[in-house]
Coordinates of C-alpha atoms in Angstrom, one line a residue:
M1 CA -52.9 -7.6 2.6
N2 CA -49.6 -7.4 0.3
T3 CA -49.7 -3.9 -1.1
R4 CA -47.0 -5.0 -3.6
S5 CA -49.3 -7.4 -5.4
H6 CA -52.1 -5.0 -5.7
Q7 CA -50.0 -2.4 -7.3
Q8 CA -50.1 -2.4 -11.0
I9 CA -47.5 -0.7 -13.2
T10 CA -49.8 1.1 -15.9
P11 CA -48.6 2.4 -19.5
E12 CA -49.4 5.8 -17.8
L13 CA -46.8 5.5 -15.1
R14 CA -44.5 4.1 -17.4
A15 CA -44.8 7.1 -19.6
W16 CA -44.4 9.4 -16.7
I17 CA -41.1 7.6 -15.6
V18 CA -39.6 8.0 -19.1
A19 CA -40.5 11.8 -19.0
Q20 CA -38.7 12.1 -15.9
A21 CA -35.5 10.5 -17.2
Q22 CA -35.5 12.4 -20.5
A23 CA -35.9 15.8 -18.2
G24 CA -32.9 14.7 -16.2
Q25 CA -34.7 14.1 -12.9
P26 CA -32.6 12.5 -10.1
A27 CA -33.6 8.8 -9.4
E28 CA -34.0 9.4 -5.9
A29 CA -36.4 12.3 -6.5
V30 CA -38.5 10.2 -8.7
L31 CA -38.6 7.5 -6.3
Q32 CA -39.7 9.7 -3.4
A33 CA -42.5 11.3 -5.6
M34 CA -43.6 7.7 -6.3
K35 CA -43.7 6.7 -2.5
A36 CA -45.3 10.0 -1.7
S37 CA -48.0 9.0 -3.9
G38 CA -48.5 5.7 -2.1
W39 CA -46.3 3.5 -4.2
D40 CA -44.5 0.6 -2.3
E41 CA -40.7 1.3 -2.5
D42 CA -39.9 -2.1 -4.3
V43 CA -42.6 -1.9 -6.8
A44 CA -41.4 1.7 -7.6
I45 CA -37.8 0.6 -8.1
D46 CA -38.9 -2.3 -10.2
A47 CA -41.1 0.1 -12.6
M48 CA -38.3 2.4 -12.9
E49 CA -35.9 -0.3 -14.0
S50 CA -38.3 -2.2 -16.2
T51 CA -39.5 0.8 -17.7
L52 CA -36.2 2.4 -18.6
R53 CA -34.9 -1.0 -19.7
A54 CA -37.6 -1.4 -22.1
H55 CA -37.4 2.2 -23.5
L56 CA -33.8 2.0 -24.1
A57 CA -34.1 -1.3 -26.0
S58 CA -36.4 0.2 -28.2
Q59 CA -34.2 3.1 -28.9
P60 CA -30.6 2.1 -28.9
A61 CA -29.2 4.8 -30.7
T62 CA -30.7 7.6 -28.5
P63 CA -30.1 6.8 -25.0
V64 CA -31.8 8.8 -22.2
Q65 CA -29.4 11.7 -21.0
P66 CA -29.5 13.8 -18.1
S67 CA -30.2 17.6 -18.7
A68 CA -27.4 18.6 -16.2
P69 CA -24.0 16.5 -16.1
A70 CA -23.5 17.1 -12.7
Q71 CA -27.0 15.4 -11.6
P72 CA -27.0 11.7 -12.7
S73 CA -30.3 10.9 -14.3
V74 CA -32.9 8.3 -13.4
A75 CA -31.4 6.1 -16.2
A76 CA -27.8 6.5 -15.0
Q77 CA -28.6 5.8 -11.5
S78 CA -30.8 2.6 -12.2
G79 CA -28.0 1.4 -14.4
E80 CA -30.2 1.3 -17.5
A81 CA -28.2 4.1 -19.5
T82 CA -25.3 1.6 -19.6
Q83 CA -24.8 -1.9 -19.1
Q84 CA -24.9 -2.8 -15.3
P85 CA -21.7 -4.4 -14.1
T86 CA -21.8 -8.0 -13.2
G87 CA -21.4 -8.9 -9.7
V88 CA -18.2 -10.5 -8.2
P89 CA -17.7 -12.5 -5.0
V90 CA -17.6 -10.6 -1.9
P91 CA -16.6 -11.2 1.7
E92 CA -19.4 -12.8 3.8
P93 CA -19.6 -13.6 7.5
A94 CA -20.7 -17.2 8.3
L95 CA -24.4 -16.3 9.2
S96 CA -26.5 -19.0 7.3
E97 CA -27.5 -20.6 10.7
S98 CA -28.3 -17.1 12.4
P99 CA -25.5 -17.5 15.1
L100 CA -25.5 -14.9 18.1
Y101 CA -21.8 -15.3 18.2
L102 CA -19.0 -15.8 15.6
D103 CA -15.4 -17.1 16.5
A104 CA -13.1 -14.4 14.8
G105 CA -9.9 -16.5 16.0
D106 CA -8.7 -14.5 18.9
R107 CA -12.0 -13.1 19.8
R108 CA -15.6 -14.0 20.4
V109 CA -17.6 -11.6 18.3
Y110 CA -21.4 -10.7 18.8
V111 CA -23.8 -10.6 15.9
L112 CA -26.0 -7.5 16.8
Q113 CA -28.0 -6.9 13.4
S114 CA -28.1 -8.6 10.1
M115 CA -29.6 -7.1 7.0
R116 CA -29.5 -8.8 3.5
N117 CA -30.3 -6.0 1.0
P118 CA -28.1 -4.2 1.4
R119 CA -25.9 -6.5 3.0
V120 CA -25.1 -4.8 6.5
V121 CA -24.0 -6.8 9.5
V122 CA -23.5 -4.8 13.0
F123 CA -20.9 -6.8 15.5
G124 CA -20.2 -6.2 19.0
N125 CA -17.1 -6.9 20.9
L126 CA -15.1 -6.7 17.8
L127 CA -12.2 -4.7 19.7
S128 CA -11.3 -4.5 23.3
D129 CA -11.2 -1.1 25.1
E130 CA -7.5 -1.4 25.3
E131 CA -7.3 -1.9 21.6
C132 CA -9.4 1.0 20.8
D133 CA -7.2 3.4 23.1
A134 CA -4.1 1.9 21.4
L135 CA -5.2 2.6 18.0
I136 CA -6.1 6.2 18.7
E137 CA -2.6 6.7 20.4
E138 CA -0.7 5.3 17.5
A139 CA -2.7 7.3 14.9
R140 CA -2.8 10.6 16.8
P141 CA 0.6 12.0 15.9
R142 CA 0.0 11.0 12.3
L143 CA -3.3 13.0 11.8
A144 CA -3.8 15.2 8.9
R145 CA -7.0 16.6 7.0
S146 CA -8.6 13.5 5.5
L147 CA -8.3 13.1 1.9
T148 CA -10.6 11.1 -0.6
V149 CA -9.6 9.3 -3.6
A150 CA -9.5 11.3 -6.8
T151 CA -11.1 9.2 -9.4
K152 CA -10.3 11.5 -12.1
T153 CA -6.6 11.2 -11.5
G154 CA -6.2 8.3 -9.8
G155 CA -4.6 10.2 -6.7
E156 CA -5.9 12.0 -3.7
E157 CA -7.6 15.2 -3.0
L158 CA -9.4 17.4 -0.3
N159 CA -13.1 16.9 -0.3
D160 CA -15.5 19.5 1.3
D161 CA -17.9 16.6 2.0
R162 CA -15.4 15.3 4.4
T163 CA -14.5 17.1 7.4
S164 CA -12.4 14.7 9.5
N165 CA -8.7 14.3 10.3
G166 CA -7.2 10.9 9.6
M167 CA -4.1 8.8 8.6
F168 CA -3.5 5.3 7.1
F169 CA -1.5 2.8 8.7
Q170 CA 0.4 0.1 6.4
R171 CA -1.0 -3.2 6.5
G172 CA 0.8 -5.2 9.2
E173 CA 3.0 -2.4 10.6
S174 CA 2.5 -3.2 14.2
E175 CA 1.7 -6.3 16.4
L176 CA -1.7 -4.5 17.2
L177 CA -2.6 -4.2 13.6
R178 CA -1.5 -7.6 12.6
R179 CA -3.9 -9.0 15.4
I180 CA -6.8 -6.8 14.3
E181 CA -6.2 -7.6 10.7
A182 CA -6.3 -11.2 11.2
R183 CA -9.4 -11.1 13.4
L184 CA -11.3 -9.1 10.6
A185 CA -10.1 -11.4 8.0
T186 CA -11.3 -14.6 9.9
L187 CA -14.6 -12.9 10.6
V188 CA -15.7 -12.0 7.1
N189 CA -13.9 -14.8 5.4
W190 CA -11.7 -12.9 3.2
P191 CA -7.9 -13.2 2.5
L192 CA -6.1 -10.9 4.8
E193 CA -3.6 -9.8 2.0
N194 CA -6.9 -8.3 0.1
G195 CA -7.2 -5.7 2.6
E196 CA -6.1 -2.2 2.6
G197 CA -4.2 -0.6 5.4
L198 CA -6.5 0.3 8.2
Q199 CA -7.4 4.2 8.2
V200 CA -8.2 6.0 11.4
L201 CA -10.4 9.2 11.5
Q202 CA -11.1 11.6 14.0
Y203 CA -14.3 13.6 14.0
R204 CA -14.7 16.9 16.1
P205 CA -18.1 18.6 16.7
G206 CA -19.4 19.5 13.4
A207 CA -17.5 17.1 11.3
E208 CA -19.1 14.7 8.8
Y209 CA -18.7 12.6 5.9
K210 CA -21.7 13.1 3.5
P211 CA -23.3 10.2 1.8
H212 CA -21.0 8.4 -0.6
Y213 CA -20.1 5.1 -2.1
D214 CA -16.8 3.3 -1.3
Y215 CA -16.4 1.7 -4.6
F216 CA -14.5 3.4 -7.2
D217 CA -16.5 4.9 -10.1
P218 CA -15.9 3.0 -13.3
A219 CA -16.9 6.1 -15.5
E220 CA -14.0 8.1 -13.8
P221 CA -10.6 8.5 -15.9
G222 CA -8.4 7.7 -12.8
T223 CA -10.3 4.5 -11.8
P224 CA -8.1 2.0 -14.1
T225 CA -5.0 3.4 -12.3
I226 CA -6.7 2.8 -8.9
L227 CA -7.7 -0.7 -9.9
K228 CA -4.2 -1.8 -10.6
R229 CA -3.7 -2.4 -7.0
G230 CA -6.0 -5.1 -5.9
G231 CA -9.2 -4.4 -8.1
Q232 CA -12.4 -3.0 -6.8
R233 CA -13.4 -2.5 -3.4
V234 CA -15.8 -5.0 -2.3
A235 CA -16.7 -4.6 1.2
T236 CA -16.1 -1.8 4.0
I237 CA -15.7 -2.6 7.8
I238 CA -15.8 0.4 10.3
L239 CA -14.6 0.0 13.9
Y240 CA -15.8 2.6 16.5
L241 CA -13.1 3.3 18.7
N242 CA -14.7 5.7 21.2
E243 CA -18.3 7.3 21.8
P244 CA -19.3 10.8 21.0
E245 CA -21.7 12.4 23.4
R246 CA -24.2 12.9 20.5
G247 CA -24.3 12.2 16.8
G248 CA -21.8 10.7 14.7
G249 CA -23.6 7.3 13.8
T250 CA -23.1 5.5 10.1
T251 CA -26.0 6.1 7.9
F252 CA -27.5 4.3 5.1
P253 CA -29.9 6.7 3.3
D254 CA -31.2 4.1 0.9
V255 CA -32.8 1.9 3.7
Q256 CA -33.1 4.7 6.4
L257 CA -30.7 2.8 8.7
E258 CA -28.4 4.6 11.3
V259 CA -25.6 2.5 13.1
A260 CA -25.0 4.0 16.6
P261 CA -21.0 4.8 17.2
K262 CA -20.7 2.3 20.1
R263 CA -17.1 1.9 21.4
G264 CA -15.7 -1.6 20.4
H265 CA -18.3 -2.4 18.0
G266 CA -18.2 -2.2 14.1
V267 CA -20.4 -2.3 11.0
F268 CA -19.6 -4.5 7.9
F269 CA -21.2 -3.9 4.5
S270 CA -20.5 -5.3 1.2
Y271 CA -21.1 -4.4 -2.5
D272 CA -20.7 -7.0 -5.4
R273 CA -20.6 -4.4 -8.1
A274 CA -19.6 -0.6 -8.4
H275 CA -23.2 0.4 -9.0
P276 CA -25.9 2.1 -6.8
S277 CA -28.1 -1.0 -7.0
T278 CA -25.9 -2.5 -4.2
R279 CA -27.7 0.1 -1.9
S280 CA -24.4 0.7 -0.2
L281 CA -24.7 4.6 -0.1
H282 CA -23.6 5.4 3.4
G283 CA -22.3 8.4 5.4
G284 CA -20.8 9.7 8.8
A285 CA -23.7 11.8 10.3
P286 CA -22.4 15.1 11.9
V287 CA -20.9 14.9 15.4
L288 CA -23.1 17.1 17.6
A289 CA -21.2 17.0 20.9
G290 CA -17.8 15.4 21.8
E291 CA -15.7 13.8 19.1
K292 CA -15.7 10.4 17.3
W293 CA -12.7 8.2 16.4
I294 CA -13.4 5.3 13.9
A295 CA -11.1 2.8 11.9
T296 CA -12.0 2.0 8.5
K297 CA -10.8 -1.4 6.7
W298 CA -11.6 -1.5 3.0
L299 CA -11.5 -5.0 1.3
R300 CA -10.5 -5.6 -2.5
E301 CA -11.3 -8.1 -4.8
R302 CA -7.5 -9.3 -5.1
R303 CA -4.3 -8.9 -3.2
F304 CA -3.6 -5.3 -2.3
D305 CA 0.1 -4.2 -2.5

């Protein structure tokens, strides 16, 4: 039986959703409450979005506001308090014919897993053991406490959610980097010059990066400054350079997916708009034993200089 086709969105449910939004309840909390009551997740999301769209259309002068500014409301997280951004073209591996392998120019890469929504692809054999070791050794002398982009100012800042050590390479600064960057550009069909420089991160036991989005929040005052260099981020590629003993996976909480940090493998995910509807929320789970090394490549809309 198709559960979704037998679940009706009633007036009582719509009234309850509006009440939760007006009370400033987080979208995830409302969604979890509906799922706990037996609602199919897709039906619940459709109900939230259609209800809030209709409510806001009927009251254009009084949009729903959260009661606590630090906690986005259902309306804000579902994109109904403001116009949802228009989607843009994003990188995309050649997976239309469900291949087991892809030609990345100088290397045959394995397709291990592919998800459409969110767009997540897990690749194997993306880097050789020698390339993993070389990236770690080139990065090690330049490590410092990792910073995050400060979207309020356009600069960088320390963030308690990110407890790794890291560094950035300039794009193309060595033969090793040029080879890997060309491989990634070929693999996901995106111009090499649209990529940021590779970032290498080291996570020791207990280190993590709590769930976050990689795109730049359009509502933050520093975002226009950031976007002058290449536009928005539209995709991420995470490369696993070693294997922690336990923990350290890449998590996608919206779809309850965890990608294991297997040496030489990588995970690609894209997001065609700066909005939670992309379901691109992700994080680095705590390392429970050993240490984890990864390299991250962010891809922009346009040339990044």
